[in-house]
CSV table of C-alpha atoms in Angstrom, one decimal:
chain,number,residue,atom,x,y,z
A,30,UNK,CA,21.1,7.9,3.1
A,31,UNK,CA,22.0,7.3,-0.6
A,32,UNK,CA,18.5,4.6,-0.6
A,33,UNK,CA,16.8,6.5,1.2
A,34,UNK,CA,16.5,9.0,-1.8
A,35,UNK,CA,16.7,6.4,-3.9
A,36,UNK,CA,13.4,5.5,-2.7
A,37,UNK,CA,11.5,8.4,-2.5
A,38,UNK,CA,13.3,9.0,-6.3
A,39,UNK,CA,11.8,5.7,-7.4
A,40,UNK,CA,8.1,6.9,-5.7
A,41,UNK,CA,8.6,10.5,-7.1
A,42,UNK,CA,8.8,8.8,-11.2
A,43,UNK,CA,6.0,6.4,-10.1
A,44,UNK,CA,3.8,9.8,-9.6
A,45,UNK,CA,6.0,11.7,-13.0
A,46,UNK,CA,5.2,7.6,-15.5
A,47,UNK,CA,1.2,8.8,-14.4
A,48,UNK,CA,0.9,12.1,-14.9
A,49,UNK,CA,1.9,11.2,-18.8
A,50,UNK,CA,-0.4,9.1,-19.1
A,51,UNK,CA,-3.5,11.1,-17.8
A,52,UNK,CA,-5.9,8.5,-19.9
A,53,UNK,CA,-5.3,6.1,-17.6
A,54,UNK,CA,-5.3,7.0,-14.8
A,55,UNK,CA,-9.0,8.5,-14.1
A,56,UNK,CA,-9.9,4.7,-14.0
A,57,UNK,CA,-7.1,4.4,-12.0
A,58,UNK,CA,-9.5,6.1,-9.0
A,59,UNK,CA,-12.1,4.5,-9.0
A,60,UNK,CA,-10.3,1.0,-7.2
A,61,UNK,CA,-9.6,3.7,-4.5
A,62,UNK,CA,-12.3,5.1,-4.4
A,63,UNK,CA,-14.1,2.2,-3.4
A,64,UNK,CA,-11.6,0.5,-0.8
A,65,UNK,CA,-12.5,4.7,0.7
A,66,UNK,CA,-16.0,4.4,1.4
A,67,UNK,CA,-15.5,0.6,3.1
A,68,UNK,CA,-13.1,2.0,5.0
A,69,UNK,CA,-15.0,5.6,6.2
A,70,UNK,CA,-18.4,3.7,7.1
A,71,UNK,CA,-15.8,1.1,8.7
A,72,UNK,CA,-14.0,4.2,11.0
A,73,UNK,CA,-17.1,6.0,11.2
A,74,UNK,CA,-19.2,3.5,12.8
A,75,UNK,CA,-16.2,2.8,14.8
A,76,UNK,CA,-16.2,6.4,16.1
A,77,UNK,CA,-20.3,5.9,17.1
A,78,UNK,CA,-20.8,2.8,18.2
A,79,UNK,CA,-16.4,2.6,19.3
A,80,UNK,CA,-17.5,3.5,23.6
A,81,UNK,CA,-20.0,0.7,23.5
A,82,UNK,CA,-17.7,-1.9,22.6
A,83,UNK,CA,-15.5,-0.4,25.1
A,84,UNK,CA,-18.3,0.0,27.7
A,85,UNK,CA,-19.5,-3.9,26.9
A,86,UNK,CA,-15.1,-5.2,27.3
A,87,UNK,CA,-15.3,-3.3,30.8
A,88,UNK,CA,-17.6,-4.3,33.3
A,89,UNK,CA,-15.3,-4.8,35.7
A,90,UNK,CA,-15.2,0.0,35.5
A,91,UNK,CA,-18.3,0.5,36.3
A,92,UNK,CA,-18.3,0.2,40.1
A,93,UNK,CA,-15.8,2.9,39.7
A,94,UNK,CA,-15.9,6.4,41.5
A,95,UNK,CA,-16.5,9.3,39.2
A,96,UNK,CA,-14.8,9.9,36.9
A,97,UNK,CA,-12.7,7.5,37.2
A,98,UNK,CA,-14.5,5.2,35.1
A,99,UNK,CA,-15.9,7.8,31.7
A,100,UNK,CA,-11.5,8.7,31.7
A,101,UNK,CA,-10.6,5.2,31.8
A,102,UNK,CA,-13.1,4.6,28.8
A,103,UNK,CA,-12.6,8.1,26.7
A,104,UNK,CA,-8.8,6.9,27.0
A,105,UNK,CA,-9.7,3.2,25.3
A,106,UNK,CA,-11.7,4.4,23.2
A,107,UNK,CA,-9.9,7.3,21.6
A,108,UNK,CA,-6.8,4.5,21.9
A,109,UNK,CA,-9.6,1.5,19.9
A,110,UNK,CA,-9.7,4.4,17.0
A,111,UNK,CA,-6.3,4.8,16.9
A,112,UNK,CA,-5.4,1.3,16.6
A,113,UNK,CA,-7.8,0.9,14.0
A,114,UNK,CA,-6.8,3.7,11.6
A,115,UNK,CA,-3.9,2.2,12.1
A,116,UNK,CA,-4.9,-0.8,10.3
A,117,UNK,CA,-6.6,1.1,8.1
A,118,UNK,CA,-2.8,2.7,7.1
A,119,UNK,CA,-1.4,-0.2,7.1
A,120,UNK,CA,-4.6,-2.3,5.0
A,121,UNK,CA,-5.9,-0.2,3.0
A,122,UNK,CA,-3.7,-0.2,0.0
A,123,UNK,CA,-4.0,-4.3,0.5
A,124,UNK,CA,-7.6,-4.0,0.0
A,125,UNK,CA,-7.4,-1.3,-3.1
A,126,UNK,CA,-5.2,-3.9,-4.9
A,127,UNK,CA,-7.6,-6.8,-4.3
A,128,UNK,CA,-10.1,-4.6,-5.9
A,129,UNK,CA,-8.6,-3.5,-8.7
A,130,UNK,CA,-6.6,-6.0,-9.7
A,131,UNK,CA,-6.8,-5.9,-13.9
A,132,UNK,CA,-6.7,-3.3,-13.8
A,133,UNK,CA,-3.1,-2.7,-12.1
A,134,UNK,CA,-1.8,-5.7,-13.4
A,135,UNK,CA,-2.5,-3.7,-16.4
A,136,UNK,CA,-1.2,-0.2,-15.3
A,137,UNK,CA,2.3,-2.4,-13.8
A,138,UNK,CA,2.8,-4.1,-17.0
A,139,UNK,CA,3.2,-0.9,-19.4
A,140,UNK,CA,5.5,0.5,-17.6
A,141,UNK,CA,7.5,-2.5,-17.5
A,142,UNK,CA,7.0,-2.4,-21.6
A,143,UNK,CA,8.1,1.5,-20.9
A,144,UNK,CA,10.8,1.7,-18.9
A,145,UNK,CA,12.3,-1.6,-20.6
A,146,UNK,CA,14.7,-1.6,-23.4
A,147,UNK,CA,13.8,-4.0,-25.3
A,148,UNK,CA,10.3,-2.5,-24.8
A,149,UNK,CA,8.4,-6.3,-23.2
A,150,UNK,CA,7.1,-6.2,-19.8
A,151,UNK,CA,7.3,-9.9,-17.1
A,152,UNK,CA,3.9,-12.2,-17.6
A,153,UNK,CA,3.1,-14.4,-15.2
A,154,UNK,CA,1.4,-17.4,-17.3
A,155,UNK,CA,-1.4,-17.9,-15.1
A,156,UNK,CA,-4.7,-17.6,-15.2
A,157,UNK,CA,-6.4,-14.6,-14.1
A,158,UNK,CA,-8.8,-16.6,-11.1
A,159,UNK,CA,-4.8,-18.1,-10.2
A,160,UNK,CA,-3.4,-14.8,-9.7
A,161,UNK,CA,-6.3,-13.0,-7.4
A,162,UNK,CA,-6.4,-16.3,-5.4
A,163,UNK,CA,-2.2,-15.9,-4.7
A,164,UNK,CA,-2.6,-12.1,-4.5
A,165,UNK,CA,-5.4,-12.6,-1.9
A,166,UNK,CA,-3.9,-15.5,0.1
A,167,UNK,CA,0.0,-13.0,0.5
A,168,UNK,CA,-2.9,-10.2,1.3
A,169,UNK,CA,-3.9,-12.1,3.5
A,170,UNK,CA,-1.0,-13.1,5.3
A,171,UNK,CA,1.0,-10.0,5.1
A,172,UNK,CA,-1.8,-9.0,7.1
A,173,UNK,CA,-1.5,-11.7,9.5
A,174,UNK,CA,1.7,-9.5,10.2
A,175,UNK,CA,1.2,-6.2,9.8
A,176,UNK,CA,-1.6,-6.9,12.5
A,177,UNK,CA,1.3,-8.9,15.3
A,178,UNK,CA,2.9,-5.1,14.4
A,179,UNK,CA,0.2,-3.5,14.8
A,180,UNK,CA,-0.6,-5.1,18.8
A,181,UNK,CA,3.2,-4.7,19.6
A,182,UNK,CA,3.1,-0.4,18.8
A,183,UNK,CA,-0.4,-0.6,20.5
A,184,UNK,CA,0.8,-2.5,23.6
A,185,UNK,CA,4.3,-0.3,23.5
A,186,UNK,CA,1.9,2.9,23.5
A,187,UNK,CA,1.3,2.8,27.4
A,188,UNK,CA,5.2,3.3,28.0
A,189,UNK,CA,5.5,6.1,30.1
A,190,UNK,CA,7.3,9.1,27.2
A,191,UNK,CA,8.6,6.1,24.5
A,192,UNK,CA,4.6,5.9,23.9
A,193,UNK,CA,4.0,8.7,22.4
A,194,UNK,CA,8.4,9.8,20.9
A,195,UNK,CA,9.8,6.4,19.5
A,196,UNK,CA,6.8,4.3,18.8
A,197,UNK,CA,5.0,6.4,16.4
A,198,UNK,CA,8.3,6.9,14.6
A,199,UNK,CA,8.5,3.2,14.7
A,200,UNK,CA,5.1,2.6,13.6
A,201,UNK,CA,5.3,4.6,10.3
A,202,UNK,CA,8.5,3.8,9.1
A,203,UNK,CA,6.7,-0.9,9.7
A,204,UNK,CA,3.2,1.0,7.6
A,205,UNK,CA,5.5,2.0,4.7
A,206,UNK,CA,7.5,-1.4,4.7
A,207,UNK,CA,4.0,-3.2,4.6
A,208,UNK,CA,2.5,-0.7,1.8
A,209,UNK,CA,6.0,-1.7,-0.5
A,210,UNK,CA,5.7,-4.6,0.7
A,211,UNK,CA,2.3,-4.8,-0.9
A,212,UNK,CA,2.7,-2.8,-3.9
A,213,UNK,CA,5.5,-4.3,-4.9
A,214,UNK,CA,3.7,-7.6,-5.3
A,215,UNK,CA,2.1,-6.3,-8.1
A,216,UNK,CA,5.0,-6.6,-9.9
A,217,UNK,CA,7.5,-9.7,-8.0
A,218,UNK,CA,4.0,-11.9,-8.8
A,219,UNK,CA,3.8,-11.5,-12.4
A,220,UNK,CA,8.3,-12.8,-12.2
A,221,UNK,CA,7.3,-15.6,-10.3
A,222,UNK,CA,8.4,-13.7,-7.3
A,223,UNK,CA,7.2,-16.1,-3.9
A,224,UNK,CA,5.9,-13.9,-0.6
A,225,UNK,CA,8.8,-16.1,1.3
A,226,UNK,CA,11.5,-14.1,-1.3
A,227,UNK,CA,9.3,-10.8,-1.3
A,228,UNK,CA,10.2,-10.9,2.3
A,229,UNK,CA,14.1,-11.7,2.2
A,230,UNK,CA,14.5,-8.9,-1.1
A,231,UNK,CA,12.8,-6.5,0.7
A,232,UNK,CA,14.8,-6.7,4.5
A,233,UNK,CA,18.3,-6.7,2.0
A,234,UNK,CA,17.4,-3.3,0.9
A,235,UNK,CA,15.8,-1.3,3.8
A,236,UNK,CA,16.7,1.9,2.8
A,237,UNK,CA,15.6,1.6,-0.7
A,238,UNK,CA,12.4,0.6,0.5
A,239,UNK,CA,11.1,3.0,4.1
A,240,UNK,CA,12.6,5.6,1.9
A,241,UNK,CA,9.5,4.8,-0.9
A,242,UNK,CA,6.8,4.3,1.6
A,243,UNK,CA,7.7,5.7,4.6
A,244,UNK,CA,6.8,9.3,3.3
A,245,UNK,CA,3.9,7.5,1.0
A,246,UNK,CA,2.7,6.1,5.0
A,247,UNK,CA,3.0,9.6,5.3
A,248,UNK,CA,0.8,11.2,2.8
A,249,UNK,CA,-2.1,8.0,3.1
A,250,UNK,CA,-2.9,9.3,6.7
A,251,UNK,CA,-4.3,12.2,5.0
A,252,UNK,CA,-8.3,11.8,4.0
A,253,UNK,CA,-8.5,11.8,0.1
A,254,UNK,CA,-4.8,11.6,-0.4
A,255,UNK,CA,-4.2,7.9,-0.2
A,256,UNK,CA,-7.2,7.6,-3.6
A,257,UNK,CA,-5.3,10.2,-5.8
A,258,UNK,CA,-1.4,8.8,-5.1
A,259,UNK,CA,-2.2,5.0,-6.3
A,260,UNK,CA,-2.2,4.8,-9.6
A,261,UNK,CA,1.1,6.1,-8.9
A,262,UNK,CA,2.6,4.3,-6.2
A,263,UNK,CA,1.9,1.1,-8.7
A,264,UNK,CA,3.8,2.5,-10.4
A,265,UNK,CA,6.6,3.5,-8.8
A,266,UNK,CA,6.0,-0.1,-7.4
A,267,UNK,CA,6.7,-1.7,-10.7
A,268,UNK,CA,10.3,0.7,-10.3
A,269,UNK,CA,11.8,-0.5,-7.0
A,270,UNK,CA,10.9,-4.1,-7.8
A,271,UNK,CA,12.7,-3.3,-11.3
A,272,UNK,CA,15.5,-1.7,-9.0
A,273,UNK,CA,15.3,-4.6,-5.5
A,274,UNK,CA,16.1,-7.1,-9.1
A,275,UNK,CA,18.6,-5.4,-10.6
A,276,UNK,CA,17.0,-4.8,-13.8
A,277,UNK,CA,18.0,-2.5,-16.8
A,278,UNK,CA,15.1,0.5,-16.9
A,279,UNK,CA,15.1,3.0,-20.0
A,280,UNK,CA,15.5,6.2,-17.3
A,281,UNK,CA,15.0,8.8,-21.1
A,282,UNK,CA,11.2,7.1,-20.8
A,283,UNK,CA,10.5,8.1,-18.1
A,284,UNK,CA,10.9,11.8,-19.4
A,285,UNK,CA,10.0,11.7,-23.2
A,286,UNK,CA,7.0,12.5,-24.4
A,287,UNK,CA,4.8,8.9,-24.3
A,288,UNK,CA,4.2,7.9,-28.4
A,289,UNK,CA,1.3,7.9,-29.3
A,290,UNK,CA,-0.2,5.0,-31.5
A,291,UNK,CA,0.1,5.8,-35.5
A,292,UNK,CA,-3.0,7.0,-37.2
A,293,UNK,CA,-4.4,3.7,-38.6
A,294,UNK,CA,-4.1,4.4,-42.8
A,295,UNK,CA,-7.9,4.6,-44.3
A,296,UNK,CA,-8.5,2.6,-47.6
A,297,UNK,CA,-8.1,4.4,-50.7
A,298,UNK,CA,-11.4,5.7,-52.2
A,299,UNK,CA,-12.6,3.1,-54.8
A,300,UNK,CA,-11.6,4.4,-58.8
């Protein structure tokens, strides 16, 4: 239980760090806003034409007596939209991180430098195009894993009672785990930690990961919230990555006012 609270604490610390560095916050909203428009368009299309797709996929129900065909197809349409919404929550982070890769890399490095006792941050040493390729490749692999879980939970949702009680809770924890993986990947990838190692590292501290990711997944279900929490979530995930790797963190840097750069000295006037 302590790890659950510690994970949630890292999430809050990340949001507080972002609030103290407001200059970067506005720019950090742009990737989330772009992703939100894309997902809103996709979900709107699913809502408008999902019933047509279900009708096309169930020709065997054409001869059913009324109202059974309508009820059956209406149920499948609702389930299809719910599945699309679940996949949207799971993949929103990956897509937003991919769109905002350069900024979030810079943000994560800044957090590392701010909280590191020696004021340094790990760097990958890879060219930007290589980092973007690795991020896209790993995100696709995680998406496949998330989709498998989504299909499994979709099937279990038909079970009486269990499908309406346990399955949504399990789905929330699964979503939280994959959200955390995507967010910590920004900091862990800079440290040269490959996807397989990242997953093993997260599984070794599941309670910590769930404490961070599950409340975030719950918050992401509220429209527009994901956009405003994303910059702070990246900052918190950087702190979480340091915790997972056992790196020392200067806690005082999370509470003290940010240091302003020293003003440049003006040259003395010529005489």
